[in-house]
Short mmCIF file of C-alpha atoms in Angstrom, two decimals:
data_model
loop_
_atom_site.label_atom_id
_atom_site.label_comp_id
_atom_site.label_asym_id
_atom_site.label_seq_id
_atom_site.Cartn_x
_atom_site.Cartn_y
_atom_site.Cartn_z
CA MET A 156 0.00 0.00 0.00
CA LYS A 157 1.25 3.45 -0.85
CA LYS A 158 1.44 5.65 2.24
CA ARG A 159 -0.83 8.67 2.16
CA ILE A 160 -0.67 11.83 4.26
CA VAL A 161 -3.94 13.23 5.58
CA LYS A 162 -4.21 16.82 6.73
CA SER A 163 -6.84 17.43 9.37
CA SER A 164 -8.94 20.56 9.19
CA ASP A 165 -10.58 19.83 12.53
CA PRO A 166 -10.97 23.13 14.43
CA LEU A 167 -9.69 21.37 17.58
CA GLN A 168 -6.48 20.40 15.78
CA ARG A 169 -5.36 22.95 13.22
CA GLY A 170 -2.33 21.92 11.16
CA TYR A 171 -2.31 18.27 12.25
CA CYS A 172 -1.22 15.72 9.65
CA TYR A 173 -0.96 11.96 9.86
CA THR A 174 0.10 9.11 7.61
CA LEU A 175 -2.09 6.20 6.57
CA THR A 176 0.07 3.08 6.56
CA ALA A 177 -2.60 0.36 6.37
CA PRO A 178 -5.50 -0.12 3.97
CA ALA A 179 -8.83 1.24 5.22
CA GLY A 180 -10.67 -1.30 7.36
CA LYS A 181 -7.76 -3.78 7.22
CA ARG A 182 -4.74 -4.95 9.20
CA PHE A 183 -6.25 -4.35 12.61
CA ASP A 184 -4.51 -5.56 15.74
CA PRO A 185 -5.65 -9.22 16.17
CA GLU A 186 -7.20 -8.34 19.56
CA PHE A 187 -9.27 -5.50 18.09
CA LYS A 188 -12.48 -6.72 16.49
CA PRO A 189 -14.98 -3.86 16.34
CA GLN A 190 -18.49 -4.91 15.36
CA LEU A 191 -19.34 -1.62 13.66
CA THR A 192 -17.56 0.46 11.05
CA PRO A 193 -17.37 4.22 11.51
CA GLN A 194 -20.11 4.69 8.92
CA GLN A 195 -22.38 2.21 10.70
CA MET A 196 -21.80 3.99 14.02
CA LEU A 197 -22.73 7.33 12.48
CA GLU A 198 -25.80 5.91 10.76
CA LEU A 199 -27.03 4.40 14.03
CA GLY A 200 -26.67 7.75 15.79
CA MET A 201 -24.12 8.70 18.41
CA PHE A 202 -23.22 11.50 20.80
CA GLY A 203 -26.47 13.30 20.05
CA GLY A 204 -25.01 14.66 16.81
CA VAL A 205 -22.36 16.87 18.47
CA TYR A 206 -19.22 14.74 18.34
CA PHE A 207 -17.83 16.24 15.13
CA TYR A 208 -19.05 19.81 15.62
CA GLY A 209 -17.17 22.67 14.01
CA LYS A 210 -16.47 23.64 10.42
CA GLY A 211 -14.05 21.19 8.81
CA ALA A 212 -14.22 18.59 11.58
CA VAL A 213 -15.27 15.82 9.18
CA ASP A 214 -13.33 16.84 6.07
CA GLU A 215 -10.56 14.27 6.56
CA TYR A 216 -12.99 11.33 6.49
CA PRO A 217 -14.77 9.74 3.52
CA LYS A 218 -17.81 11.82 2.59
CA ALA A 219 -19.95 8.67 2.36
CA TRP A 220 -19.62 8.17 6.11
CA PHE A 221 -21.45 11.43 6.78
CA LYS A 222 -24.12 11.27 4.09
CA ASN A 223 -27.40 12.35 5.72
CA ILE A 224 -25.75 12.54 9.16
CA PRO A 225 -26.72 15.68 11.10
CA ILE A 226 -23.86 17.45 12.84
CA ILE A 227 -25.12 19.97 15.33
CA GLU A 228 -23.69 22.10 18.14
CA LYS A 229 -26.24 21.33 20.87
CA ARG A 230 -26.69 17.67 21.87
CA ASP A 231 -29.99 16.10 20.78
CA LYS A 232 -30.50 12.68 22.33
CA SER A 233 -33.18 11.86 19.74
CA LEU A 234 -30.33 11.52 17.22
CA ASN A 235 -28.93 8.58 19.22
CA TYR A 236 -30.12 5.10 18.30
CA PHE A 237 -31.53 4.46 21.78
CA ASN A 238 -32.83 8.06 22.23
CA VAL A 239 -30.84 8.56 25.43
CA ASN A 240 -27.80 10.60 26.39
CA ALA A 241 -25.07 8.13 27.22
CA SER A 242 -21.91 10.19 27.23
CA GLN A 243 -20.06 12.50 29.55
CA PRO A 244 -19.00 15.97 28.48
CA MET A 245 -15.54 16.29 26.92
CA SER A 246 -14.35 18.16 30.02
CA ALA A 247 -14.84 14.93 32.01
CA TRP A 248 -12.83 12.98 29.42
CA VAL A 249 -9.95 15.45 29.76
CA LYS A 250 -10.11 15.37 33.56
CA LYS A 251 -9.92 11.55 33.55
CA GLY A 252 -6.91 11.56 31.22
CA TRP A 253 -8.72 9.80 28.38
CA ILE A 254 -7.69 12.32 25.71
CA TYR A 255 -4.53 11.77 23.67
CA ALA A 256 -2.96 14.83 22.01
CA ASP A 257 -3.25 13.37 18.49
CA ASP A 258 -7.00 12.75 18.96
CA PRO A 259 -8.50 15.65 20.93
CA ARG A 260 -12.04 14.35 20.37
CA GLY A 261 -11.28 11.04 22.05
CA TRP A 262 -11.73 7.37 21.32
CA VAL A 263 -14.07 7.70 18.34
CA GLN A 264 -11.67 10.05 16.57
CA TRP A 265 -8.87 7.57 17.26
CA TYR A 266 -11.01 4.69 15.88
CA PHE A 267 -12.06 6.57 12.75
CA ARG A 268 -8.42 7.37 11.98
CA TYR A 269 -7.30 3.84 12.86
CA TYR A 270 -10.00 2.45 10.57
CA MET A 271 -8.72 4.68 7.75
CA GLY A 272 -5.20 3.24 8.25
CA ARG A 273 -3.32 5.44 10.72
CA ARG A 274 -1.18 3.49 13.17
CA ILE A 275 0.45 4.81 16.34
CA PRO A 276 1.54 1.61 18.12
CA LYS A 277 1.66 2.80 21.74
CA GLU A 278 -1.59 4.80 21.46
CA ASP A 279 -3.27 2.03 19.48
CA ALA A 280 -2.48 -0.43 22.28
CA ARG A 281 -3.90 1.98 24.91
CA GLN A 282 -7.10 2.57 22.98
CA ILE A 283 -7.60 -1.09 22.16
CA HIS A 284 -7.20 -1.88 25.86
CA ARG A 285 -9.88 0.73 26.67
CA TRP A 286 -12.15 -0.78 23.99
CA LYS A 287 -11.71 -4.26 25.47
CA MET A 288 -12.69 -2.97 28.92
CA MET A 289 -16.16 -2.15 27.59
CA VAL A 290 -17.04 -5.87 27.60
CA ARG A 291 -18.08 -5.46 31.24
CA HIS A 292 -21.12 -3.55 29.92
CA ILE A 293 -21.93 -6.40 27.55
CA ALA A 294 -21.81 -8.83 30.48
CA GLN A 295 -24.17 -6.60 32.50
CA ILE A 296 -26.67 -6.40 29.64
CA LYS A 297 -26.56 -10.16 29.12
CA ARG A 298 -27.03 -10.74 32.86
CA LYS A 299 -29.88 -8.22 33.36
CA CYS A 300 -31.78 -8.28 30.06
CA VAL A 301 -33.85 -10.77 28.11
CA PRO A 302 -32.03 -11.53 24.84
CA GLY A 303 -33.33 -9.28 22.06
CA ASP A 304 -34.99 -6.75 24.41
CA VAL A 305 -33.22 -3.60 23.20
CA SER A 306 -35.31 -1.46 25.55
CA CYS A 307 -33.38 -2.91 28.50
CA ASN A 308 -30.41 -0.80 29.66
CA PRO A 309 -30.57 1.74 26.81
CA ARG A 310 -27.80 3.97 28.22
CA GLN A 311 -25.34 1.07 28.35
CA ARG A 312 -26.41 -0.04 24.89
CA GLN A 313 -25.91 3.48 23.51
CA ALA A 314 -22.51 3.75 25.16
CA LEU A 315 -21.49 0.44 23.57
CA LEU A 316 -22.50 1.78 20.15
CA HIS A 317 -20.06 4.64 20.78
CA TRP A 318 -17.36 1.97 21.18
CA ALA A 319 -18.19 0.07 17.95
CA TYR A 320 -20.04 -2.75 19.71
CA ASP A 321 -23.40 -3.59 18.12
CA SER A 322 -25.47 -3.64 21.29
CA ARG A 323 -28.68 -4.33 19.36
CA LYS A 324 -27.53 -7.95 19.13
CA PHE A 325 -27.18 -8.81 22.83
#
């Protein structure tokens, strides 16, 4: 694969560039098996439409991912698949040390870039570890809910969608 440089026009990260070294959607770490692609996550609805706010925030990604996806500045939980707010404000993410300098919007930004082919070994390992820790929520849903009842634990299910787990299937 020919390496390609991507320049971000995200207002939270002016002047940032990164290199794609893997084909899109391929060569993932063997321990990282997301159930949803970035486009599927967006189509299902996440973060109440505010995750990629700001002019230029989505320009580095394939346009097809954002076709018919509303991007707004004030959270609207009705845009989430489960119609609930299931995320903390970004200020909480920063306070907890979850934000990495190369991905100021957090895990989803890391995943979208990873999916496109960017690799940062140490950060990739950290984020994949965080992704794997979400299985505790899957276990709770399986323990508390009747299989197929997607109305059970909607906040946990929505949060899992934010982490590329297809919580409609538990």
